[in-house]
PDB file of C-alpha atoms and ligand atoms in Angstrom:
ATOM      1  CA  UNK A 116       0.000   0.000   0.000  1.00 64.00           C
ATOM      2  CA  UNK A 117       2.113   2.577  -1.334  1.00 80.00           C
ATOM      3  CA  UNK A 118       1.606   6.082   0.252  1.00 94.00           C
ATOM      4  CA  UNK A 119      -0.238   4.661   3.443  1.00 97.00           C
ATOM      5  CA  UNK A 120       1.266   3.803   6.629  1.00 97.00           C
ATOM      6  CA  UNK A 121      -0.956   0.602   8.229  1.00 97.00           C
ATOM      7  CA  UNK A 122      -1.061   1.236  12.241  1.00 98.00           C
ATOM      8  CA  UNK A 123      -3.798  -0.709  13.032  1.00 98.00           C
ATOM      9  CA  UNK A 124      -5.592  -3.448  10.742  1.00 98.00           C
ATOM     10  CA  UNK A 125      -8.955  -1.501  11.471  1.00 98.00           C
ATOM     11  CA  UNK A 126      -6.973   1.146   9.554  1.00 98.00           C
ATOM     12  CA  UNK A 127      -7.502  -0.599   5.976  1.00 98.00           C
ATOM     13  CA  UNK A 128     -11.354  -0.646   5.844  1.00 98.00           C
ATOM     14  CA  UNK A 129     -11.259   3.093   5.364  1.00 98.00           C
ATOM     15  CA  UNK A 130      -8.248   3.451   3.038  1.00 98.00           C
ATOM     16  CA  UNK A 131      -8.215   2.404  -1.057  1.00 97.00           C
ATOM     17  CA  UNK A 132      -5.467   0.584  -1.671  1.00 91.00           C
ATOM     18  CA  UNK A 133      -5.719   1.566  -5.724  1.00 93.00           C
ATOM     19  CA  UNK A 134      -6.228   5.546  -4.879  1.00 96.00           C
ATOM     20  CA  UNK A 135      -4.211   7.396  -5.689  1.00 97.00           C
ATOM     21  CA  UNK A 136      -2.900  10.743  -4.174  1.00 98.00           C
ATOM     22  CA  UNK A 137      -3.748  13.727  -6.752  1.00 98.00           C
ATOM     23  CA  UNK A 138      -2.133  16.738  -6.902  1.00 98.00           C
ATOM     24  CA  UNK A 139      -5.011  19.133  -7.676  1.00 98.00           C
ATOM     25  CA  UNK A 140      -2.694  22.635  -8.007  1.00 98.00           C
ATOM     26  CA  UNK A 141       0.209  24.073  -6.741  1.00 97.00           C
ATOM     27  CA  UNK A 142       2.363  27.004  -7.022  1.00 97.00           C
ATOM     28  CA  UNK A 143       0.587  28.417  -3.789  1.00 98.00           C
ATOM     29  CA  UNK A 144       2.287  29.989  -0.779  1.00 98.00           C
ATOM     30  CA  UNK A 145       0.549  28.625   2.378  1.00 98.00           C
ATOM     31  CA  UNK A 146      -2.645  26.844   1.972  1.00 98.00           C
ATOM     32  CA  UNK A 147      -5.350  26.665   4.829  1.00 98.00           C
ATOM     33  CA  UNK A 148      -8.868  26.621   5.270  1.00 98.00           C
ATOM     34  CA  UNK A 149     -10.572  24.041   2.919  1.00 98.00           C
ATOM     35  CA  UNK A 150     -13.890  23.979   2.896  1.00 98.00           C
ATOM     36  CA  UNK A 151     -16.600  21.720   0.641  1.00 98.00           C
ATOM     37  CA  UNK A 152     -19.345  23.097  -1.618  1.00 97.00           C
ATOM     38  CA  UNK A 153     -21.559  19.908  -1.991  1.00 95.00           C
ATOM     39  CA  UNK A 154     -23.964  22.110  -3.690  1.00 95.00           C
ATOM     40  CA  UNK A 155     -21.407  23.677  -6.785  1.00 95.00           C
ATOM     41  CA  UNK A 156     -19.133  20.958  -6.289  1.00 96.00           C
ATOM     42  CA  UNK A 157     -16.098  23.148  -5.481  1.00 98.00           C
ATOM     43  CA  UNK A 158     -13.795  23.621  -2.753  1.00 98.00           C
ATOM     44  CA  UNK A 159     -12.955  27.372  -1.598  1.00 98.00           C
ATOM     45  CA  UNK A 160      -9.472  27.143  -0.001  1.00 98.00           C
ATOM     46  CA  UNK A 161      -7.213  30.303   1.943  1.00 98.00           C
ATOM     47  CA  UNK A 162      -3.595  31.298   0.052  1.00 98.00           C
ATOM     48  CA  UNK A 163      -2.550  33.313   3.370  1.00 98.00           C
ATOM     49  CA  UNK A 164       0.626  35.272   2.439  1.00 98.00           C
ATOM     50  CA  UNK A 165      -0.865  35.567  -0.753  1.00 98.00           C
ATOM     51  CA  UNK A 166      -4.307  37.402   0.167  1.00 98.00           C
ATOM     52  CA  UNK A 167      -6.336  35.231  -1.586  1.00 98.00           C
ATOM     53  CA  UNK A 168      -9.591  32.852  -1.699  1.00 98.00           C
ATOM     54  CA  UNK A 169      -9.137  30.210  -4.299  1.00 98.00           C
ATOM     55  CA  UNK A 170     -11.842  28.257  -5.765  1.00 98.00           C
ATOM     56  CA  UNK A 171     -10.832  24.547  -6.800  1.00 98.00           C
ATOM     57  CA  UNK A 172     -13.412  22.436  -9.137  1.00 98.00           C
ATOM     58  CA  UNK A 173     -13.130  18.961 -11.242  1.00 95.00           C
ATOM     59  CA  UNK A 174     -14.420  21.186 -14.601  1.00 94.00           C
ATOM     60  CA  UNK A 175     -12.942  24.417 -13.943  1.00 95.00           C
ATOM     61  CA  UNK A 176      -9.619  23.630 -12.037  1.00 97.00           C
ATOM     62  CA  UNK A 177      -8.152  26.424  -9.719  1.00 98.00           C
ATOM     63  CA  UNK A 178      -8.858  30.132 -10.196  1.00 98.00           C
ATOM     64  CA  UNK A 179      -9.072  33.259  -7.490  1.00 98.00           C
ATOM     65  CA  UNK A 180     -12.484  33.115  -5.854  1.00 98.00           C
ATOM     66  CA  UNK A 181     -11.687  36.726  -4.013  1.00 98.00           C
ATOM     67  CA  UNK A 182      -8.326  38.795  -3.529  1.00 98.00           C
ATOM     68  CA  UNK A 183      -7.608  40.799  -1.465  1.00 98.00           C
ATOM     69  CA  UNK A 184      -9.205  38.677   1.432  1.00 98.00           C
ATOM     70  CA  UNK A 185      -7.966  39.749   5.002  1.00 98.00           C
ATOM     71  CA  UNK A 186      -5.458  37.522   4.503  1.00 98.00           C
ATOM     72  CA  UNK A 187      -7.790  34.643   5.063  1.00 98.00           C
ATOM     73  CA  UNK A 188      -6.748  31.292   7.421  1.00 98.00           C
ATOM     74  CA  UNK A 189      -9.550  28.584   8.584  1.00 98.00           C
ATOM     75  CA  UNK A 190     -13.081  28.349   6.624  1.00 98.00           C
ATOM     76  CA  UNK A 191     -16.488  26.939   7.181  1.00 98.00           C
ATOM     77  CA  UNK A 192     -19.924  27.104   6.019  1.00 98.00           C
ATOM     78  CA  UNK A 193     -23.050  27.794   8.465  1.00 98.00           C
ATOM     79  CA  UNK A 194     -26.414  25.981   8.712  1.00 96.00           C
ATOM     80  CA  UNK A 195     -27.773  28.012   5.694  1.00 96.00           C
ATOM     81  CA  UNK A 196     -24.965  27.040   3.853  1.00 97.00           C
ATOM     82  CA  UNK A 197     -22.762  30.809   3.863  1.00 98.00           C
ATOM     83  CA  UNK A 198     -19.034  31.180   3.913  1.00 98.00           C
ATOM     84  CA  UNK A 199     -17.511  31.903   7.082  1.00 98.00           C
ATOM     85  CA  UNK A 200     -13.888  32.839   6.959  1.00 98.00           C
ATOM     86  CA  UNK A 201     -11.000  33.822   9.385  1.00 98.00           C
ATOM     87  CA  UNK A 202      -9.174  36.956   8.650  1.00 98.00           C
ATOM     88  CA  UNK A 203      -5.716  37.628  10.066  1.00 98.00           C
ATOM     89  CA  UNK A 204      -5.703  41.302   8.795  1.00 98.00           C
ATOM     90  CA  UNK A 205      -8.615  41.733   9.116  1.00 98.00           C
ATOM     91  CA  UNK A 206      -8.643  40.743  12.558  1.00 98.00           C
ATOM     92  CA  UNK A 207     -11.912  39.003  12.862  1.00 98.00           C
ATOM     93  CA  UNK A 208     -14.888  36.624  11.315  1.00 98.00           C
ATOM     94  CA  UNK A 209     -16.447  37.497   8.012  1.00 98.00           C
ATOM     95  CA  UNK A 210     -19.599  36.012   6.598  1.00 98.00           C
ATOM     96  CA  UNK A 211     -20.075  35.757   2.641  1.00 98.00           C
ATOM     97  CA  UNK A 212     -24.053  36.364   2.449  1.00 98.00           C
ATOM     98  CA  UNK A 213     -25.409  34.309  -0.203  1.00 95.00           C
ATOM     99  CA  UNK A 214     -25.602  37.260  -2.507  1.00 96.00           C
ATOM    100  CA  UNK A 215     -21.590  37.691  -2.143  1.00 96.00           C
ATOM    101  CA  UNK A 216     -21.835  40.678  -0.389  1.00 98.00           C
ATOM    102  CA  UNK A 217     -19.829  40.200   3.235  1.00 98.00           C
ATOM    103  CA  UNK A 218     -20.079  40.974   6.661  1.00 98.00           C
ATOM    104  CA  UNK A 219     -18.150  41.240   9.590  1.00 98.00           C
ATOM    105  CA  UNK A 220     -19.583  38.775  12.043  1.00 98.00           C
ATOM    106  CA  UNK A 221     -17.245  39.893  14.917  1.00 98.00           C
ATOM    107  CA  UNK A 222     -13.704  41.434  15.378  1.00 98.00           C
ATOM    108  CA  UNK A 223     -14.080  42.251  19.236  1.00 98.00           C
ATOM    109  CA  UNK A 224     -14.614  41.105  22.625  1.00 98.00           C
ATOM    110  CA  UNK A 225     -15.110  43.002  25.607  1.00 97.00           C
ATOM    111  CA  UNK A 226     -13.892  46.373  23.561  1.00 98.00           C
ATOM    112  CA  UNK A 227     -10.683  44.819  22.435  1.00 98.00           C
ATOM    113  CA  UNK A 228      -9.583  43.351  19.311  1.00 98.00           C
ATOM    114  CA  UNK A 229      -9.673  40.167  18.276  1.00 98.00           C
ATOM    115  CA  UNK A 230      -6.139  38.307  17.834  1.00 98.00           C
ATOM    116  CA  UNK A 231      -5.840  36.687  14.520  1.00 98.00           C
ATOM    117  CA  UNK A 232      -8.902  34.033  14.107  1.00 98.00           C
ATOM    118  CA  UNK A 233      -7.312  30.988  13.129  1.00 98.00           C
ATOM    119  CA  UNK A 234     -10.049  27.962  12.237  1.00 98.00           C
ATOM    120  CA  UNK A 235     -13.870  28.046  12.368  1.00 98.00           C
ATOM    121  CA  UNK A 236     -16.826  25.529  13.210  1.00 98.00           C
ATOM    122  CA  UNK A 237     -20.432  25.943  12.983  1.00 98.00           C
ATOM    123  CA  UNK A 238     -22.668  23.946  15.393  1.00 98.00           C
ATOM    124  CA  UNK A 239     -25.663  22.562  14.284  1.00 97.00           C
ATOM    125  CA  UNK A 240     -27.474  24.952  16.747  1.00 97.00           C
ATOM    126  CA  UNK A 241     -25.743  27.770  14.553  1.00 97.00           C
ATOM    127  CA  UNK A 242     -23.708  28.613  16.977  1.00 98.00           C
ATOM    128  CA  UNK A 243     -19.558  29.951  15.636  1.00 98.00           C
ATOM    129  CA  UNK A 244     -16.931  28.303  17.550  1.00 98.00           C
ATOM    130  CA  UNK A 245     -13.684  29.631  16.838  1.00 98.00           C
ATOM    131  CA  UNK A 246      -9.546  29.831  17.842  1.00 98.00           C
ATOM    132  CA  UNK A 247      -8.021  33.048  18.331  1.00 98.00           C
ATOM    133  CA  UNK A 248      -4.202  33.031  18.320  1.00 98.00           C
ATOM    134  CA  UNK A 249      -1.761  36.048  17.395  1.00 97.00           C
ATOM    135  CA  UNK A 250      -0.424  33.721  14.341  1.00 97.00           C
ATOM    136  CA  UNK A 251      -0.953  36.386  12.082  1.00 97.00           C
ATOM    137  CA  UNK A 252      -0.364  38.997  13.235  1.00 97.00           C
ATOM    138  CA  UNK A 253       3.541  38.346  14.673  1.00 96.00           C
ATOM    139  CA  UNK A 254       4.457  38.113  10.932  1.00 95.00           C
ATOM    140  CA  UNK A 255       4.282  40.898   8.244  1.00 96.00           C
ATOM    141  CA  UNK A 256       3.928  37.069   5.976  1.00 96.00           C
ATOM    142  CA  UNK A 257       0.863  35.579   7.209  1.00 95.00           C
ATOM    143  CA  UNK A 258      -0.991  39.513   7.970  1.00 95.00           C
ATOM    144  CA  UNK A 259       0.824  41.904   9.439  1.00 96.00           C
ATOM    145  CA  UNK A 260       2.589  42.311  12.661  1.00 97.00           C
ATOM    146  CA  UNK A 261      -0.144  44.309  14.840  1.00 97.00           C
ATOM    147  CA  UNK A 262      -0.446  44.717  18.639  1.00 97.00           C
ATOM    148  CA  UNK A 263      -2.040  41.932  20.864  1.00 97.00           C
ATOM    149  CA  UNK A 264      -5.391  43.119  22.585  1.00 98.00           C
ATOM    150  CA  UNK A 265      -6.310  39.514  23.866  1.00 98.00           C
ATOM    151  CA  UNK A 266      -5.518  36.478  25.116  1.00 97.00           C
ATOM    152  CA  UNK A 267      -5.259  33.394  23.300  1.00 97.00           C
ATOM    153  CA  UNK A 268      -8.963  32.381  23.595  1.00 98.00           C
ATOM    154  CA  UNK A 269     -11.520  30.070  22.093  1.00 98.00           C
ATOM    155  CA  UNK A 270     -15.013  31.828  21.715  1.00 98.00           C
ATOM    156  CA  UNK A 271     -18.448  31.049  20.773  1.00 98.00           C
ATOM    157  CA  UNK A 272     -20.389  33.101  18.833  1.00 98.00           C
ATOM    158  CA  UNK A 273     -23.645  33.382  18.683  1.00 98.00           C
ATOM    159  CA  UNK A 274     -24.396  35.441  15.267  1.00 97.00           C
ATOM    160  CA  UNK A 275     -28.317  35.806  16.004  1.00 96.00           C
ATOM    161  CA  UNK A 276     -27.347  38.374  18.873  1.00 96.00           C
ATOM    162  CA  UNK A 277     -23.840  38.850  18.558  1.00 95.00           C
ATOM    163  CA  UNK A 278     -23.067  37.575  22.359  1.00 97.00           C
ATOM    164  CA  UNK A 279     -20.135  35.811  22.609  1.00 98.00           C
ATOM    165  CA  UNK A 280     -18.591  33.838  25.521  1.00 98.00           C
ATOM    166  CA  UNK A 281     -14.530  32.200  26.275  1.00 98.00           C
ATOM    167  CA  UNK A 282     -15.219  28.694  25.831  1.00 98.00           C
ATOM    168  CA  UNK A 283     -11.608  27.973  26.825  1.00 98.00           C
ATOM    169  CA  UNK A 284      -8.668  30.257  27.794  1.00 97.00           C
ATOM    170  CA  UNK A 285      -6.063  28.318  28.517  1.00 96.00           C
ATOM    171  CA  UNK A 286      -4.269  27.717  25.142  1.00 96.00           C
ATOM    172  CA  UNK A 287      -0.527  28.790  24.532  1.00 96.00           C
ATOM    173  CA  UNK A 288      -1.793  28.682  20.725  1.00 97.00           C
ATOM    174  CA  UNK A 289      -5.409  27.411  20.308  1.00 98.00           C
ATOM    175  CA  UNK A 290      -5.684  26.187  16.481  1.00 98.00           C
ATOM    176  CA  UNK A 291      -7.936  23.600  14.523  1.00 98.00           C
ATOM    177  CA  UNK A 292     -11.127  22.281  16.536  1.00 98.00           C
ATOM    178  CA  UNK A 293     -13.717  20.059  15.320  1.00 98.00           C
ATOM    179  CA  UNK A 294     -16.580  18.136  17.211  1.00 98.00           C
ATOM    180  CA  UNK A 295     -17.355  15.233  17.298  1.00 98.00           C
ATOM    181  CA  UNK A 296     -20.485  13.656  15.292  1.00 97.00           C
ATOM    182  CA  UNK A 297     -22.681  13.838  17.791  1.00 97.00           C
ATOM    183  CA  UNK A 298     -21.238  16.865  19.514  1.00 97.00           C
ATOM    184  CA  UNK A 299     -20.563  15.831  23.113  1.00 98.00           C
ATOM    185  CA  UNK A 300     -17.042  16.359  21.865  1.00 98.00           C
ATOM    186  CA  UNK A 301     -14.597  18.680  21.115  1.00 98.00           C
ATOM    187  CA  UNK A 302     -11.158  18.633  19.700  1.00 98.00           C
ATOM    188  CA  UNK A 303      -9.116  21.964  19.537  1.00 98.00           C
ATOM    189  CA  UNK A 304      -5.402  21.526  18.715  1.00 98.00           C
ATOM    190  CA  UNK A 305      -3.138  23.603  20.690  1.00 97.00           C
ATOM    191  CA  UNK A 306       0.466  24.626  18.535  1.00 96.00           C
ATOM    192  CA  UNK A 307       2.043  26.470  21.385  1.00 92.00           C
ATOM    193  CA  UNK A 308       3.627  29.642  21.170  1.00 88.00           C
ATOM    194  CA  UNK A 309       4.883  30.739  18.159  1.00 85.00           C
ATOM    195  CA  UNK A 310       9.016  31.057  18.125  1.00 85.00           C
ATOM    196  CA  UNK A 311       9.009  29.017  20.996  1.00 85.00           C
ATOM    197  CA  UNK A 312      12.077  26.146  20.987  1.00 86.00           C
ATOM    198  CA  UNK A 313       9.844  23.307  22.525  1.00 85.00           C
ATOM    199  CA  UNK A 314       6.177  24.630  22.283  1.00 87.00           C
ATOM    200  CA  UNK A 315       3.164  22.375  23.820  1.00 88.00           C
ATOM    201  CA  UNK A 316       1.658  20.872  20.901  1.00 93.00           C
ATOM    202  CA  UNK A 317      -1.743  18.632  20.732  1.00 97.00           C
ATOM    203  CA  UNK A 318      -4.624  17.908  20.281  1.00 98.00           C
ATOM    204  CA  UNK A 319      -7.157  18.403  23.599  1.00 98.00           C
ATOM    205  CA  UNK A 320     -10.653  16.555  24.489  1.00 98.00           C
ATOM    206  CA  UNK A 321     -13.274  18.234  25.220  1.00 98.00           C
ATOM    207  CA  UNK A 322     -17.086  17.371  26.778  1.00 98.00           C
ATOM    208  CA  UNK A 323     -19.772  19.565  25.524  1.00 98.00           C
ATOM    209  CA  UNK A 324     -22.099  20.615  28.137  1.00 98.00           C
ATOM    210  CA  UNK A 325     -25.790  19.530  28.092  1.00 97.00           C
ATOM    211  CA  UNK A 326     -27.142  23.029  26.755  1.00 97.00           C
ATOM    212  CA  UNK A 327     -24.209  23.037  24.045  1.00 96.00           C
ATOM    213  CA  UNK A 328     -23.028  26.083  25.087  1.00 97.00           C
ATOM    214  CA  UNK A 329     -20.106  25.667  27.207  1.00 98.00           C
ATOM    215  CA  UNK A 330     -17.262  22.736  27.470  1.00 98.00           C
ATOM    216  CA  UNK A 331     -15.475  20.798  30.283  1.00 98.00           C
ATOM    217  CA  UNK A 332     -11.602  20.051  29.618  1.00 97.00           C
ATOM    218  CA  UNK A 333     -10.814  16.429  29.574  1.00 97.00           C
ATOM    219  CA  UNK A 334      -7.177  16.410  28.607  1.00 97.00           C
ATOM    220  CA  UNK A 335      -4.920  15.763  25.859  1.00 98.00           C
ATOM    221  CA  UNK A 336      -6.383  13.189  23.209  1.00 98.00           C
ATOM    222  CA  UNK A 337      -3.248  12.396  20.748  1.00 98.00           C
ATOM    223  CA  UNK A 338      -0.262  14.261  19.929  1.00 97.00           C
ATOM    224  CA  UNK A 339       0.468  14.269  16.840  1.00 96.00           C
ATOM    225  CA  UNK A 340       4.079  13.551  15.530  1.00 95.00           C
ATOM    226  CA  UNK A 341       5.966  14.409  13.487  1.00 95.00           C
ATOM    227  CA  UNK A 342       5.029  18.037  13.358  1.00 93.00           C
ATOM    228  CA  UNK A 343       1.823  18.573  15.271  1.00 93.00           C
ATOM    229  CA  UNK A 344      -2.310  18.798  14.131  1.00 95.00           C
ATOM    230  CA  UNK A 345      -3.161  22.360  12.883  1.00 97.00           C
ATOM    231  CA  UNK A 346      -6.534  21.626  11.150  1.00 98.00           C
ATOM    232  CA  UNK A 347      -8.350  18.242  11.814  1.00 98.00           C
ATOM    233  CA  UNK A 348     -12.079  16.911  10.826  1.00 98.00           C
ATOM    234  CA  UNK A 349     -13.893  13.568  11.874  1.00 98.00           C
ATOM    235  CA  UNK A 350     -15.319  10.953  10.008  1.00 98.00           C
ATOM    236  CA  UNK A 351     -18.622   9.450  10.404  1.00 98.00           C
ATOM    237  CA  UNK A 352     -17.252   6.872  12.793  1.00 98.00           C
ATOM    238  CA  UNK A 353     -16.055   9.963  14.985  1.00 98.00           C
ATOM    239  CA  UNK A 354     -12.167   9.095  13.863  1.00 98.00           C
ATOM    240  CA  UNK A 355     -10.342  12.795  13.917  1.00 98.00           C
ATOM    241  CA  UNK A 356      -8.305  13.030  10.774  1.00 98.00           C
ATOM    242  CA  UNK A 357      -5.800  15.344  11.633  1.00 98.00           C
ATOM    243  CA  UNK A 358      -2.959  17.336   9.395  1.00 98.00           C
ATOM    244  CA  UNK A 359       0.453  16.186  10.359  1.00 97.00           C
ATOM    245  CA  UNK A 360       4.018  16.946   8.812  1.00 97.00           C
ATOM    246  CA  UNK A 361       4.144  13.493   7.008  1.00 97.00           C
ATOM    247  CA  UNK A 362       0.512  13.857   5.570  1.00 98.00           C
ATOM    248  CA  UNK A 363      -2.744  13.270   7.486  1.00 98.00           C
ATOM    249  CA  UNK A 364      -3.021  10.542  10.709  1.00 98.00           C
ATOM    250  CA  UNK A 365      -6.216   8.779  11.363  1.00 98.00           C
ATOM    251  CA  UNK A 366      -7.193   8.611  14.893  1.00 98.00           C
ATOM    252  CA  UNK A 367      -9.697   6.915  16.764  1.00 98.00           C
ATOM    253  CA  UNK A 368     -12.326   8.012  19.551  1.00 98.00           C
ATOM    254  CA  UNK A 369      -9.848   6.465  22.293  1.00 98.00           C
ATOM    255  CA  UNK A 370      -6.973   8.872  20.883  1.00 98.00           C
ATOM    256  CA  UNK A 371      -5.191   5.464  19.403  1.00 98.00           C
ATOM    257  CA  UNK A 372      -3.144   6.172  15.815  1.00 98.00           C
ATOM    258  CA  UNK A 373      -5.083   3.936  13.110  1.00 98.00           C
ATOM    259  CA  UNK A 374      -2.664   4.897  10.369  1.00 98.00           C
ATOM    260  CA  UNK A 375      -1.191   7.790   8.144  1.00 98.00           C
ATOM    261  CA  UNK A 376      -1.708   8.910   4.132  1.00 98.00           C
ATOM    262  CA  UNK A 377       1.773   9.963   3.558  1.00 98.00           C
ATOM    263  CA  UNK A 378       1.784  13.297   1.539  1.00 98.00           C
ATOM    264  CA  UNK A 379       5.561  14.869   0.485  1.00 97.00           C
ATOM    265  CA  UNK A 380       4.744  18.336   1.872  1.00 97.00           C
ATOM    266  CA  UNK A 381       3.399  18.965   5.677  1.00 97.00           C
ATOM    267  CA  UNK A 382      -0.325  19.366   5.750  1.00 98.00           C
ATOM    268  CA  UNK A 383      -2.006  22.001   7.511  1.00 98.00           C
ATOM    269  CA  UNK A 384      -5.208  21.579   7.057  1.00 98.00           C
ATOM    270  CA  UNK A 385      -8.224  19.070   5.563  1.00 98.00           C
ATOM    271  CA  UNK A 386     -11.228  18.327   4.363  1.00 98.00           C
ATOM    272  CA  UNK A 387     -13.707  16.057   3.432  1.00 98.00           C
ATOM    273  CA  UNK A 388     -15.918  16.408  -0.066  1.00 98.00           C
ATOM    274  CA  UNK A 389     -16.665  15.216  -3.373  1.00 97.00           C
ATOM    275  CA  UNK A 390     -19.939  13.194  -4.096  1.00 95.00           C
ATOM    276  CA  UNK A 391     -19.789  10.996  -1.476  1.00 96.00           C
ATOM    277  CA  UNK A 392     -17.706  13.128   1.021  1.00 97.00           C
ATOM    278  CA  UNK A 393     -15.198  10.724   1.003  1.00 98.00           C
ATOM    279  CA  UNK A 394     -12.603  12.716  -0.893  1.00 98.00           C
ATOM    280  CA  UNK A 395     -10.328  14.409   1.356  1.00 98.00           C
ATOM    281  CA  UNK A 396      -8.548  17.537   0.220  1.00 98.00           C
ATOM    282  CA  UNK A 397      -5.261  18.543   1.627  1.00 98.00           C
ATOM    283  CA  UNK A 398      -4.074  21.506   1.980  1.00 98.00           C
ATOM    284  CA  UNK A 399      -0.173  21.091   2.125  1.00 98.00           C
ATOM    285  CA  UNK A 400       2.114  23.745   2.049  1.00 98.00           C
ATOM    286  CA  UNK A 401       2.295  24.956  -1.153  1.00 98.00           C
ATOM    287  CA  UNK A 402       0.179  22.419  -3.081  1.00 98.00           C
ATOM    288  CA  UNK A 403      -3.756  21.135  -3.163  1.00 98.00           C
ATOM    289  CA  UNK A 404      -4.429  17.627  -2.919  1.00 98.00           C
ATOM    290  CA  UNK A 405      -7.161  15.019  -2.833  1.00 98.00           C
ATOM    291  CA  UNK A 406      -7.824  11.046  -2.257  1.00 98.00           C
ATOM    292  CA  UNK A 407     -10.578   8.971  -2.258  1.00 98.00           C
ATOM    293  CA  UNK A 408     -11.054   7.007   1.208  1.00 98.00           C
ATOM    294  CA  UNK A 409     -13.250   4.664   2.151  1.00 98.00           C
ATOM    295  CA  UNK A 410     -14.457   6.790   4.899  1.00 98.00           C
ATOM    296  CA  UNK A 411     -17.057   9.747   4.566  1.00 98.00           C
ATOM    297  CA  UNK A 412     -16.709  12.973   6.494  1.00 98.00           C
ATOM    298  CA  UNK A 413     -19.503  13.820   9.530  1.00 97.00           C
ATOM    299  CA  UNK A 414     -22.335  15.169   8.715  1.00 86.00           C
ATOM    300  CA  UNK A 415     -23.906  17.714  11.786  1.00 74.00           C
ATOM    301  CA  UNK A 416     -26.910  16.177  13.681  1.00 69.00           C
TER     302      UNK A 416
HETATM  303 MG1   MG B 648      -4.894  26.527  11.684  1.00 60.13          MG
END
């Protein structure tokens, strides 16, 4: 099984031994937030140091879906389907309405500015949960170097009424997060501080509160090595497929590595998509790619 690295045997039933790994594009400068358009087919994905939104599609390849962008990082989509995007310049959460016009969704809290958002997650109760460390904005590459207001805090948002609460504050860098597929969990990765020789890096559990609104800390669930998880997403099975700098690792509920899709450039970030979201596009380094699992992404409840 060329390309795959077999941990565990239960690792094989949701791997394709015959798939290949595609490379969609490259020529890019940093690639982040992927995010799936079941509905056009087409993945939007962040360029960060080069400003830029790019559109990827099977018919129409790669071209610039919107530049300048805040220097965009981590993507989603809400419940009615919008573009939600981090901005490092920008400093905050923009939402593309579905008549392309966009809105700032929040770039405070508590009368201070907002770090440099980092990844995104929409609840199925619409709720925005998202990381804010000062990534990008301790490098003129990735945004520009601007003063730190805040701590390193994860938030939920609640766009309805704009209230927003710390979910956790106790990240050196809080980065990717994901639930689970039945949201009692959360994962948030935590890279550590940035120009720091040995910074804390992994991924940490999370319970979800009854009302959905708050979370309990349960530890660290898997550290990922080498390199360390910037932008993860689960399966249907609740496995956390997480970027690494050898490709993506597969990891199970209990934190246990199933196995690894070796890619030749470090991954930051992933998703799943394609008919059957079981197409997982990587977003790795400088270059876009995909391959067909056998396992489909999570859908929300
Ligand atoms: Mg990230």
């Amino acid at each position: 099984m060329d390309g795959l690295e077999i941990v565990d045997k239960r690792f094989r039933s949701y791997v394709l031994p015959n798939a290949p790994l595609e490379k969609l594009a490259d020529g890019f400068r940093w690639l982040e937030g992927p995010v799936w358009f079941g509905d056009r087919q087409c993945l939007l994905f962040s360029d960060i140091p080069n400003d830029r939104i790019m559109r990827w599609s099977e018919a129409g390849g790669v071209e610039a879906f919107r530049k300048p962008a805040g220097f965009p990082n981590g993507q989603t989509r809400d419940r009615e389907g919008r573009l939600i995007t981090c901005s490092h310049h920008d400093r905050c959460l923009k939402r593309t309405e579905l008549d392309g016009t966009v809105t700032i969704l929040v770039d405070r809290f508590e009368g201070k500015r907002l770090n440099s958002p980092n990844d995104v997650v929409v609840k199925s109760d619409g709720s925005i949960w998202f990381s804010d460390p000062p990534y990008g904005i301790q490098v003129d590459y990735e945004g520009g170097k601007q003063e730190r207001e805040l701590p390193c805090n994860v938030y939920r948002l609640d766009p309805r009424d704009g209230s927003m609460t710390v979910v956790a504050d106790d990240f050196d860098g809080p980065n990717g997060l994901c639930f689970s597929p039945d949201e009692r969990r959360l994962y948030i990765a935590d890279t550590g501080l940035q120009f720091a020789e040995d910074p804390v890096q992994h991924i940490r559990l999370f319970d979800v509160s009854s009302d959905g609104r708050s979370v309990r800390g349960r530890g660290v669930f898997h550290k990922v090595s080498p390199g360390n998880a910037d932008g993860f997403r689960c399966d249907e099975d609740g496995n956390v497929w997480s970027s690494a700098a050898d490709g993506v690792h597969c990891i199970d509920p209990s934190g246990a590595l199933l196995g690894k899709i070796l890619v030749p450039s470090q991954v930051g970030n992933l998703t799943f998509g394609g008919r059957y979201r079981s197409r997982l596009f990587l977003c790795a380094s400088q270059t876009l790619y995909a391959i067909y699992t056998n396992a489909r992404g999570a859908q929300r409840p």
